[in-house]
mmCIF file of C-alpha atoms and ligand atoms in Angstrom:
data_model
loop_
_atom_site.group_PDB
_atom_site.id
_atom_site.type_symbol
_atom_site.label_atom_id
_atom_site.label_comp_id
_atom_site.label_asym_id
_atom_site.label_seq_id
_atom_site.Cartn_x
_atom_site.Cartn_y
_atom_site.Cartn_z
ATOM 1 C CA UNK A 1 0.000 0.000 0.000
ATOM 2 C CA UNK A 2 1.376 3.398 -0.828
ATOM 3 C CA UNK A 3 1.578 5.397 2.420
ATOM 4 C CA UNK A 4 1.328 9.601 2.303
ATOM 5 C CA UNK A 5 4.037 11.491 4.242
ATOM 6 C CA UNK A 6 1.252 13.042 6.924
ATOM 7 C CA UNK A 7 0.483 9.385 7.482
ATOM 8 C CA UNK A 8 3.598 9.370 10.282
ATOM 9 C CA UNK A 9 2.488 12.080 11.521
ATOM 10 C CA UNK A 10 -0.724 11.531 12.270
ATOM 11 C CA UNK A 11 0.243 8.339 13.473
ATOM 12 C CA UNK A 12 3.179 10.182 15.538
ATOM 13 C CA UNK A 13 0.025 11.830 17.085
ATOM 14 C CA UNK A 14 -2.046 9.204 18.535
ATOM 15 C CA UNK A 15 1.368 6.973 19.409
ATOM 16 C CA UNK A 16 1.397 4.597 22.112
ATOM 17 C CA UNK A 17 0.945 5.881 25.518
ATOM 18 C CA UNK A 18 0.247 9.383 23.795
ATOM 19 C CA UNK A 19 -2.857 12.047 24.158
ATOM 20 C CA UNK A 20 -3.226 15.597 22.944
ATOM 21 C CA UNK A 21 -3.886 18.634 25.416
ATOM 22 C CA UNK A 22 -6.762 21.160 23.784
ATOM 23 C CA UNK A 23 -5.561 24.440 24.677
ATOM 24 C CA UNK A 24 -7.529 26.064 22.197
ATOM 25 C CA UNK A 25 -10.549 27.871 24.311
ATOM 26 C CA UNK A 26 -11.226 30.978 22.293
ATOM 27 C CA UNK A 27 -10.512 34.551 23.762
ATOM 28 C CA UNK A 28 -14.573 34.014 24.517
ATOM 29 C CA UNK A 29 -14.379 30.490 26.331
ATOM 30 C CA UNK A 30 -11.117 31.322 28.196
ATOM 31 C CA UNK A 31 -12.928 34.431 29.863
ATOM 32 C CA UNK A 32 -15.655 32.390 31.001
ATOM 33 C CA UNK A 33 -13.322 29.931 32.586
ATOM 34 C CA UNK A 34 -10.925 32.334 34.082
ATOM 35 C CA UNK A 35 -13.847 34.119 35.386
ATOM 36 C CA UNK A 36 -14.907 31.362 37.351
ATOM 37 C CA UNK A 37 -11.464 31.127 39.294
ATOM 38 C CA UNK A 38 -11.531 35.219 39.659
ATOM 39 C CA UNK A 39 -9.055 35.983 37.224
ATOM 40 C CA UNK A 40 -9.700 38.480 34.688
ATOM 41 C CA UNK A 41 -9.272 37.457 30.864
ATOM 42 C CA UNK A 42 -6.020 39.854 29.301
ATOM 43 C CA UNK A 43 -3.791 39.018 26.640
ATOM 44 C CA UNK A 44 -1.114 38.508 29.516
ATOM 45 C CA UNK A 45 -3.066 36.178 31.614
ATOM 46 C CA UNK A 46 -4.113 33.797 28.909
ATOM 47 C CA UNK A 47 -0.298 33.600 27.937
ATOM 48 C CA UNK A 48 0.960 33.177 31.652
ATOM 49 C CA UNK A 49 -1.773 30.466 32.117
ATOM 50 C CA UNK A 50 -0.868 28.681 28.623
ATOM 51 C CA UNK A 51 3.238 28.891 29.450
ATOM 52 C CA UNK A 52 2.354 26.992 32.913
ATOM 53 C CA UNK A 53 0.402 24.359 30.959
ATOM 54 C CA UNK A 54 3.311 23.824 28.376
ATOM 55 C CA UNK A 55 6.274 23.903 30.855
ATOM 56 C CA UNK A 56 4.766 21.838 33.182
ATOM 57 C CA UNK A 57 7.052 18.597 34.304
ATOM 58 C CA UNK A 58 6.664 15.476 32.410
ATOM 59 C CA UNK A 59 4.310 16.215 30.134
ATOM 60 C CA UNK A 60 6.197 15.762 27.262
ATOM 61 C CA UNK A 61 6.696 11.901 28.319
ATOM 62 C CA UNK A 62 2.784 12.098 27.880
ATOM 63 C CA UNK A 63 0.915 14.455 25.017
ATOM 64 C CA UNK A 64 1.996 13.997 21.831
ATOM 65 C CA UNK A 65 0.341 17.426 20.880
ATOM 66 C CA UNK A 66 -1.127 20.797 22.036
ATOM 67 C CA UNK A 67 -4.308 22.531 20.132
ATOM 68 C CA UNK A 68 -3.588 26.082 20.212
ATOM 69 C CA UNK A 69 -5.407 29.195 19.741
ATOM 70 C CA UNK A 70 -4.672 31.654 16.847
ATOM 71 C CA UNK A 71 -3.689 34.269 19.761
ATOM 72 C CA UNK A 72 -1.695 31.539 21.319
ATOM 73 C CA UNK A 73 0.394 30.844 17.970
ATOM 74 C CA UNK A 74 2.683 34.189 17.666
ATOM 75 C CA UNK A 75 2.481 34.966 21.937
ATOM 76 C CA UNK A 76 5.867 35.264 23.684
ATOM 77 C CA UNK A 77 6.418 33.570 26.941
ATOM 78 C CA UNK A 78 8.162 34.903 30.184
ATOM 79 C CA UNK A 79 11.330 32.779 29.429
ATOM 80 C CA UNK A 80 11.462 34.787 25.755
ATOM 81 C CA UNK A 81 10.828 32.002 23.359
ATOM 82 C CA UNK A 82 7.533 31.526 21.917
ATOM 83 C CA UNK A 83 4.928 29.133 23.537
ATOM 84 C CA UNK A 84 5.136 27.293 20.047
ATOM 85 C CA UNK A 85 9.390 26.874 20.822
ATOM 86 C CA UNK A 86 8.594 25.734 24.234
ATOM 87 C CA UNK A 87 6.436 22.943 23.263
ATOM 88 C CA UNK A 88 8.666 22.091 19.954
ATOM 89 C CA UNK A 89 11.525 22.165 22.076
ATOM 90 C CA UNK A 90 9.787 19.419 24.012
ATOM 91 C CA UNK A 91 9.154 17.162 21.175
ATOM 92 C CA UNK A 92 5.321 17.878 21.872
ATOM 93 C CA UNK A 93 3.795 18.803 18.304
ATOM 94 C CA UNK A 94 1.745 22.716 18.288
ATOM 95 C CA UNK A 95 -1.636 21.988 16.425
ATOM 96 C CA UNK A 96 -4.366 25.503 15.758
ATOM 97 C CA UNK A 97 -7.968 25.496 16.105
ATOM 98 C CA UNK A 98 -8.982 26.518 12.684
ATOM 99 C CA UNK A 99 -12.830 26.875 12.667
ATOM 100 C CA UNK A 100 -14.248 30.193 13.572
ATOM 101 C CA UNK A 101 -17.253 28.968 16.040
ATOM 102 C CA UNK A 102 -20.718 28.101 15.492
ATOM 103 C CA UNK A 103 -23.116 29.900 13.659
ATOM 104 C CA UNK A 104 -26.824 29.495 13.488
ATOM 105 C CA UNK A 105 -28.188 26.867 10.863
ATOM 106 C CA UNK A 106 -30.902 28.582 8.391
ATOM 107 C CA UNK A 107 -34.096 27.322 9.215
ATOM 108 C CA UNK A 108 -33.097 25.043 12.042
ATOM 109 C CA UNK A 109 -34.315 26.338 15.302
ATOM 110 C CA UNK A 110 -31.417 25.480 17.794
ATOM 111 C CA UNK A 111 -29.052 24.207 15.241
ATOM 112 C CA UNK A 112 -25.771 24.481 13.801
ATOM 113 C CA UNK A 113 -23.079 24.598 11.499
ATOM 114 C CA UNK A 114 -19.419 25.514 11.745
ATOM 115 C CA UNK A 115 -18.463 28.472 10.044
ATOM 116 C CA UNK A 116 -14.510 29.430 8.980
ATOM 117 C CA UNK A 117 -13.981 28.018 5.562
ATOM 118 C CA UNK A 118 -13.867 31.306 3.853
ATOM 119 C CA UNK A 119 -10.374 32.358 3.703
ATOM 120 C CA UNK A 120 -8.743 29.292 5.264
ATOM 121 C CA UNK A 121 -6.840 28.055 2.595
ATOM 122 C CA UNK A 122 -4.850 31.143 2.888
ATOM 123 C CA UNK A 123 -4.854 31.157 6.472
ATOM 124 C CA UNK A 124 -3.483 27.276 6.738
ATOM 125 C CA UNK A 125 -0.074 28.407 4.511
ATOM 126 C CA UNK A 126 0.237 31.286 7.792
ATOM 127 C CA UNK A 127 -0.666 29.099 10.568
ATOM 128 C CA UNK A 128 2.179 26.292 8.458
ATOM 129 C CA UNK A 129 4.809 28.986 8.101
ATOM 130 C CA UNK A 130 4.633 29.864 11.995
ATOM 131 C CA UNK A 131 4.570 26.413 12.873
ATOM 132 C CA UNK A 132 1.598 24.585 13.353
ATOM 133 C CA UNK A 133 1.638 20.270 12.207
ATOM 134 C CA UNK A 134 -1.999 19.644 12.957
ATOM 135 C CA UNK A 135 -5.590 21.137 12.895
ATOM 136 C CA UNK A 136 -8.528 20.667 14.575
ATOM 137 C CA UNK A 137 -12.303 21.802 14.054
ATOM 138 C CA UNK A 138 -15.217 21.050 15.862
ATOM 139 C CA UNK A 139 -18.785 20.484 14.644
ATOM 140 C CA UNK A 140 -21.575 20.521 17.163
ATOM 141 C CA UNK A 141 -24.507 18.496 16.921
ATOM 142 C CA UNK A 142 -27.415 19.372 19.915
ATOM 143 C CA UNK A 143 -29.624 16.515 21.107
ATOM 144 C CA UNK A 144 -33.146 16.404 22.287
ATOM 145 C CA UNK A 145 -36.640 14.598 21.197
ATOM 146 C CA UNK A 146 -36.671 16.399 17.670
ATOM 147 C CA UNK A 147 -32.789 16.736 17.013
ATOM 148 C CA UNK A 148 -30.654 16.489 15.200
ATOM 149 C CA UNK A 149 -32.058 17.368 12.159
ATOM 150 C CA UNK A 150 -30.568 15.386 8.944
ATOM 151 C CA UNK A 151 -30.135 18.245 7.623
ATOM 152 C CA UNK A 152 -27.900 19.337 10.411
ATOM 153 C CA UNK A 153 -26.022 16.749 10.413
ATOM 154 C CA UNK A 154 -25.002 16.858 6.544
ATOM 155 C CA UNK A 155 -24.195 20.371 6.662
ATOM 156 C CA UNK A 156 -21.785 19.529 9.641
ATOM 157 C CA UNK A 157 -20.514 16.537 7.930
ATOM 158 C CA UNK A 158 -20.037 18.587 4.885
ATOM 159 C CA UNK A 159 -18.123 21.649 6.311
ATOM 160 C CA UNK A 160 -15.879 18.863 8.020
ATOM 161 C CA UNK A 161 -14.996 16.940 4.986
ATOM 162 C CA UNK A 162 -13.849 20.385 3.203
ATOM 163 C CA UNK A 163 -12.079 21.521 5.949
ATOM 164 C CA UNK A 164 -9.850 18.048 6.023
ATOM 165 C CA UNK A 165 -9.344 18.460 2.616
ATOM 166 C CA UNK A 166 -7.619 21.814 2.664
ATOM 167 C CA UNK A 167 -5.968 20.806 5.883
ATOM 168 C CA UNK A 168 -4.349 17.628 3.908
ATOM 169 C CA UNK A 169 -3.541 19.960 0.715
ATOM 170 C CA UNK A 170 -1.878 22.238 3.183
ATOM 171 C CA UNK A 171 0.628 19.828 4.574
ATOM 172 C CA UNK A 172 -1.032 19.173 7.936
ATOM 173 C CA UNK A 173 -3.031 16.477 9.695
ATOM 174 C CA UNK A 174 -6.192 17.193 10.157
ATOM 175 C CA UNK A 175 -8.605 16.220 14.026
ATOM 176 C CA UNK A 176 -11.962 16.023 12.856
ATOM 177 C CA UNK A 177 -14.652 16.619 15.553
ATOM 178 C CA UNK A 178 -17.980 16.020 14.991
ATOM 179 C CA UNK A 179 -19.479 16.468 19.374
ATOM 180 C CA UNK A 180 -22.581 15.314 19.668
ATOM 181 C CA UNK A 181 -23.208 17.136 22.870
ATOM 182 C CA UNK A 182 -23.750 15.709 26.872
ATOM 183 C CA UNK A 183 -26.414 18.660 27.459
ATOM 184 C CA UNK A 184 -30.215 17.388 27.568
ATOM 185 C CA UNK A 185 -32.355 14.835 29.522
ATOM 186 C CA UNK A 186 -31.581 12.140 26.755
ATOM 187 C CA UNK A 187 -30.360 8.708 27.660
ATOM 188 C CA UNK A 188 -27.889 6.174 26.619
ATOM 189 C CA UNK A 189 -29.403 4.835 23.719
ATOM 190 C CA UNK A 190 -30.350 8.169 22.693
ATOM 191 C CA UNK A 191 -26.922 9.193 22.562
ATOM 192 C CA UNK A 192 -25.350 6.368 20.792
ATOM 193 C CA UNK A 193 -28.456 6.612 17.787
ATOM 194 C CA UNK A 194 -27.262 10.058 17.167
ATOM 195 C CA UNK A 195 -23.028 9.688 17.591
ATOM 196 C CA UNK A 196 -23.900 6.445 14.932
ATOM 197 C CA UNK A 197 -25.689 8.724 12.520
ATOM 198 C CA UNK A 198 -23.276 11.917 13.329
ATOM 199 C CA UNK A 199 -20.006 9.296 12.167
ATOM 200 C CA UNK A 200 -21.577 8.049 9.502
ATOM 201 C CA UNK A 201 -22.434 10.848 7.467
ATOM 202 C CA UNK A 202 -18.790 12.342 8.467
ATOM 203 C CA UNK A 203 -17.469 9.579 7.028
ATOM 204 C CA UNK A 204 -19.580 9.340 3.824
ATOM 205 C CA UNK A 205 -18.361 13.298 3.553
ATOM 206 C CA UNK A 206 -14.973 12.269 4.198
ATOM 207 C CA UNK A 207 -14.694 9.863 1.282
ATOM 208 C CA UNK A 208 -16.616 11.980 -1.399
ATOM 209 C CA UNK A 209 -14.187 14.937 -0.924
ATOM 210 C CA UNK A 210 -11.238 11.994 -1.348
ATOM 211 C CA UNK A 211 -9.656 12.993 2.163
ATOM 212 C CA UNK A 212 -7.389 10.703 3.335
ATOM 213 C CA UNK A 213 -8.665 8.663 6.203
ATOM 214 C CA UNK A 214 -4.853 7.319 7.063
ATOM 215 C CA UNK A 215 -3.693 11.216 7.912
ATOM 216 C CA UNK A 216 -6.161 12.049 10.465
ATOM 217 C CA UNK A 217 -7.587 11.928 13.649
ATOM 218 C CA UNK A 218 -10.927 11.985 14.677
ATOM 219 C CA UNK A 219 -12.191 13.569 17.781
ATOM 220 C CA UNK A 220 -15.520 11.947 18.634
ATOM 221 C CA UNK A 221 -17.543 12.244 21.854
ATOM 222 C CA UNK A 222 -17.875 9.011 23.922
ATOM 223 C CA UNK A 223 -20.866 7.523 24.105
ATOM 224 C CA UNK A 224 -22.515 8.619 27.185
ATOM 225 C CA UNK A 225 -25.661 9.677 28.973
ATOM 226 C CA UNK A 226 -26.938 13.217 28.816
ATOM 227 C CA UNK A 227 -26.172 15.839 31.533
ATOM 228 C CA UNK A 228 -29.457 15.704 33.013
ATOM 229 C CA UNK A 229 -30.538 12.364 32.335
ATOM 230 C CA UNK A 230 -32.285 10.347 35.446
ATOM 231 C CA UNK A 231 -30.595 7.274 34.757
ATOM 232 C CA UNK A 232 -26.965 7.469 34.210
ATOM 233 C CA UNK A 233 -24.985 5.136 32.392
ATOM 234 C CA UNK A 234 -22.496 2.920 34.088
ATOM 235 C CA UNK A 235 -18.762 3.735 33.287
ATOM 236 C CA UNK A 236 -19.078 -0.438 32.066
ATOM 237 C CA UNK A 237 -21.809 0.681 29.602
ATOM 238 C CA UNK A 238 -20.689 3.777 28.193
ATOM 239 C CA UNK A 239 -17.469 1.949 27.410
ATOM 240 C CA UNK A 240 -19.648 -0.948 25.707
ATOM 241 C CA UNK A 241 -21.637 1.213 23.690
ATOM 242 C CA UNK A 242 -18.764 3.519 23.080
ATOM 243 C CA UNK A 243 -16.859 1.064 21.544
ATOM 244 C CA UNK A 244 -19.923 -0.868 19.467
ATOM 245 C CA UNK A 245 -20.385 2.677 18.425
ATOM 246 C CA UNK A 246 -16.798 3.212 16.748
ATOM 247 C CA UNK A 247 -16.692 -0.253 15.311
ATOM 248 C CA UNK A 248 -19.757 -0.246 13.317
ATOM 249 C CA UNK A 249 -18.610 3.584 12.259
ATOM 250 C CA UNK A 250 -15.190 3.839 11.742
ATOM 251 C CA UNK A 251 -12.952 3.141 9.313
ATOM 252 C CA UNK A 252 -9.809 0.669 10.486
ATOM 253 C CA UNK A 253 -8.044 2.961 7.986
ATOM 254 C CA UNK A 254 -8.230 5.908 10.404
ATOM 255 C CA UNK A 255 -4.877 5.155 12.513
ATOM 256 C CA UNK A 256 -6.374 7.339 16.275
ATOM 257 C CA UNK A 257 -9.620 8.438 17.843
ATOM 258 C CA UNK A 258 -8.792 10.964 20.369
ATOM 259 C CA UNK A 259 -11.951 11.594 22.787
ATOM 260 C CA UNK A 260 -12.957 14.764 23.767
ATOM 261 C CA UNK A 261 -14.251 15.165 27.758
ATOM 262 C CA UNK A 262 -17.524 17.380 27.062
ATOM 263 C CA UNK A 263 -18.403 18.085 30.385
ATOM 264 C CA UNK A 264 -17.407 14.588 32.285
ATOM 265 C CA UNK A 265 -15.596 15.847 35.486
ATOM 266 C CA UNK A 266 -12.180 14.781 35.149
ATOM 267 C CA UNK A 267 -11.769 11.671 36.793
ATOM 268 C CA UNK A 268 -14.993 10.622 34.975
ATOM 269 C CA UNK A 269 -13.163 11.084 31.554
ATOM 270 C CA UNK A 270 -10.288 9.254 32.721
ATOM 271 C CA UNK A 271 -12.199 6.138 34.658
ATOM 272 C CA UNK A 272 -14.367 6.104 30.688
ATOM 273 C CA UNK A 273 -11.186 6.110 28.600
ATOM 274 C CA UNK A 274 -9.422 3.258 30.886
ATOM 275 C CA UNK A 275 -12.587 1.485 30.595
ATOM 276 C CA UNK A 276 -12.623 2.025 26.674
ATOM 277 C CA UNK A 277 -9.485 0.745 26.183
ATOM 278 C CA UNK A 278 -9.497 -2.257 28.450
ATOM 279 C CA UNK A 279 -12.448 -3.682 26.426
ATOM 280 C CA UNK A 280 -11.058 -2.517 22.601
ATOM 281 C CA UNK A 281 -7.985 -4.923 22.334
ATOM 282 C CA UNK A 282 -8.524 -6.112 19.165
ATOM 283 C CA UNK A 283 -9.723 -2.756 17.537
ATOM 284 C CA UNK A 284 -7.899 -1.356 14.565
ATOM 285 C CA UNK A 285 -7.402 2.152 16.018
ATOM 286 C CA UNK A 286 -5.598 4.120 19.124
ATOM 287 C CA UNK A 287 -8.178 5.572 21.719
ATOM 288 C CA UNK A 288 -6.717 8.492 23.237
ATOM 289 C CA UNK A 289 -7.599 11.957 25.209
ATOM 290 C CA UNK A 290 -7.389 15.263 23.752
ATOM 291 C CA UNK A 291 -8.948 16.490 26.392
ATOM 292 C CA UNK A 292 -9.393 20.290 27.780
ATOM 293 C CA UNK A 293 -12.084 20.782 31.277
ATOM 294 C CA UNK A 294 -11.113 17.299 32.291
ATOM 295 C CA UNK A 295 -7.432 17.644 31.967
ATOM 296 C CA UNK A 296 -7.719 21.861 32.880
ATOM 297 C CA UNK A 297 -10.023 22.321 35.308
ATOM 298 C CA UNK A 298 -7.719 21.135 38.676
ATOM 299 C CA UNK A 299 -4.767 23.388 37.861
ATOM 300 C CA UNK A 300 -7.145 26.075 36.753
ATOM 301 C CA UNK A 301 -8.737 26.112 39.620
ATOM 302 C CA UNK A 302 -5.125 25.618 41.778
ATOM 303 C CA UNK A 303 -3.617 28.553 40.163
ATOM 304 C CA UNK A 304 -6.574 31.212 39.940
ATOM 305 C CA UNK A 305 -3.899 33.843 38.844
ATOM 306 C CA UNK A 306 -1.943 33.544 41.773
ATOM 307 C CA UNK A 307 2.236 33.511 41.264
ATOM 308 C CA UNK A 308 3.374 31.451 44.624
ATOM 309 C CA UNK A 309 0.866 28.451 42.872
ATOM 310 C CA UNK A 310 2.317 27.409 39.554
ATOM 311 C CA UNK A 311 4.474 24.989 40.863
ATOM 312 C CA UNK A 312 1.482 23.255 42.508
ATOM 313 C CA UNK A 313 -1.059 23.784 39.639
ATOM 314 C CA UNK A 314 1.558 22.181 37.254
ATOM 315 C CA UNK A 315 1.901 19.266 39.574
ATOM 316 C CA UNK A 316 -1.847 18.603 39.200
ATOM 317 C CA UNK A 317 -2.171 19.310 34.963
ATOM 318 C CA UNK A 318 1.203 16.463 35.020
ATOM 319 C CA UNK A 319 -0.606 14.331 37.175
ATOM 320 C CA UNK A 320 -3.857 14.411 35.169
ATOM 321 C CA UNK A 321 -1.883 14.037 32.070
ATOM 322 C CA UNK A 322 0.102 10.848 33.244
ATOM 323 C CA UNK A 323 -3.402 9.503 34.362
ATOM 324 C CA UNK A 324 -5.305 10.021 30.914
ATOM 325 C CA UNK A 325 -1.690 8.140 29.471
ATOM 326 C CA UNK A 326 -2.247 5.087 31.687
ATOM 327 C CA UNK A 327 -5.995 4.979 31.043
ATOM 328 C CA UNK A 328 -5.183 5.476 27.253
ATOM 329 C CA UNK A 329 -3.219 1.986 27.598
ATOM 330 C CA UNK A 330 -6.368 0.669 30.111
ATOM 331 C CA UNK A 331 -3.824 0.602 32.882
ATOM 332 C CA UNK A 332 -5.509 3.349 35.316
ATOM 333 C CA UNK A 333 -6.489 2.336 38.571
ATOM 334 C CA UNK A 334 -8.762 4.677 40.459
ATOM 335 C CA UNK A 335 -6.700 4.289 43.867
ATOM 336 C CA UNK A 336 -3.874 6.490 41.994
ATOM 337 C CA UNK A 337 -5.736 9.611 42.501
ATOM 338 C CA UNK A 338 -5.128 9.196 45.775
ATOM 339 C CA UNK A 339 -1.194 10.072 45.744
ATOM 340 C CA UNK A 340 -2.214 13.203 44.335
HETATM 341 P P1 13P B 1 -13.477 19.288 26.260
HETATM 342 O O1 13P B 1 -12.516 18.170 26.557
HETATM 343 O O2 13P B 1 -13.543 20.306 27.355
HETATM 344 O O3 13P B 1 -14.796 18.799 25.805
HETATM 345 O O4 13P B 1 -12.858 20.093 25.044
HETATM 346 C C1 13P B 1 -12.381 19.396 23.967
HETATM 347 C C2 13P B 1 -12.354 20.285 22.802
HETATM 348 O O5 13P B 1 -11.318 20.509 22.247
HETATM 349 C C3 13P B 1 -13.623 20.890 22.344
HETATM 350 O O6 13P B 1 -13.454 21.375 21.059
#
């Protein structure tokens, strides 16, 4: 078989032991977070915040790559090298979030699609030139009694497949992330009907615009009961029907799936992805993290914009990361958040 160069790469990306950190909240998500903790949102706190993420200790035994926003891509750290530098210097690859947000879908109440393809084949040569391997862009896909729509799930699908495309032309792998979000009453079942029909049409998408299914990485939501739903799923059955779910949908082509948390607190995300991967040992794919609340929200909250606790937040966003590593290899034990 005739392998692509971004093959490696995108294999390089989901490697063994491996997960990706998403560091790519926009300026608007950031705020919200930061808010939370009492620290106010400036150009200079989203940069200290990012530097103590990517110099943390040990991390680079751990994430194969960091999502990064735009703003994130040309900032200048404390130490005088750019974030990107500190993380290359690491061996840790710098991916961009290239979408520009959701936008409301004509005619859809409560719907919609994923706007940013104007422009971005110019915009992928600049985010190449200052250094970015990978891309990611995220589709959202509501749930409740009457959606998804079809419709909104082939314009997602659609905008998707383009976007991979370009990404590919460009030189760069491409995540693909269709979410079919945790927010709603709906169960289970619910939840694994819609991720079934959300992957499929990606994937029917993703081989009509001829994108290569070897040189990416798709970023799916597990399968998993909704927010508000009065009978939670076991962590046993969301990895059961997580797993069904990418076997009947995904290609064995596709070389990684790297989750995305959603909302699960974070030693939820990590007990579901140990879980995962101690039942898929025969499954053509890596299942990985690439992860942002559940692997940001206990140094977020440790460091609150306060000087004397980096040391101690970056102790916690190691420890999470060596956790999600384990549990990406189904070798997470539960008893190990303990020593933290
Ligand atoms: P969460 O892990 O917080 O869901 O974020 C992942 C992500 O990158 C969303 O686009």
């Amino acid at each position: 078989m005739k392998s692509h160069p971004l093959d490696a790469l995108a294999q390089q990306l989901v490697a063994p032991d491996r997960g990706i950190l998403a560091a790519d909240e926009s300026s608007g998500t950031i705020e919200k977070r930061f808010q939370a903790v009492g620290i106010p949102s400036t150009e200079i706190t989203r940069r200290d915040y990012r530097e103590l993420l990517f110099s943390s200790p040990g991390i680079d035994q751990y994430l194969s790559g960091v999502i990064l926003y735009e703003e994130t891509l040309s900032q200048i750290g404390r130490d005088g090298r750019r974030l990107v530098q500190i993380l290359e210097d690491r061996g840790i690859l710098p991916g961009i979030k290239v979408d520009r947000g959701i936008k409301p879908l004509p005619g859809q109440p409560d719907e919609s699609v994923t706007e940013g393809l104007d422009g971005l084949h110019e915009r992928l040569a600049a985010y190449r030139g200052q250094g970015a391997r990978f891309t990611k862009w995220r589709a959202v896909i509501r749930v409740d009694e009457e959606r998804p729509s079809s419709l909104a799930l082939k314009a997602n699908a659609e905008v998707l497949a383009r976007y991979a495309g370009l990404v590919q032309e460009a030189g760069m792998v491409p995540i693909v992330e269709p979410e079919v979000l945790m927010e709603g009453s709906h169960d289970l079942d619910r939840c694994e009907t819609v991720t079934t029909a959300a992957l499929d049409q990606l994937f029917m998408a993703l081989k009509a615009y001829r994108v290569r299914l070897e040189a990416l990485v798709l970023k799916p939501n597990m399968v998993v009961s909704g927010t508000q739903c009065n009978r939670p799923a076991s962590v046993e059955t969301v990895a059961q029907a997580t797993v069904q779910t990418l076997a009947r949908t995904v290609p064995a082509a596709v070389p990684g799936i790297a989750f995305l948390s959603g909302g699960q607190s974070p030693e939820q995300a990590t007990q579901h992805l140990d879980a995962i991967n101690r039942l898929a040992t025969r499954l053509p794919w890596r299942l990985t993290f690439s992860f942002s609340r559940a692997l940001q929200e206990p140094p977020l909250r440790m460091w609150a914009g306060k000087e004397d606790r980096i040391r101690q937040a970056q102790e916690l966003f190691s420890q999470r990361v060596r956790l999600n590593s384990l549990a990406s290899m189904g070798r997470y034990h539960p008893d190990l958040e303990k020593v933290a």
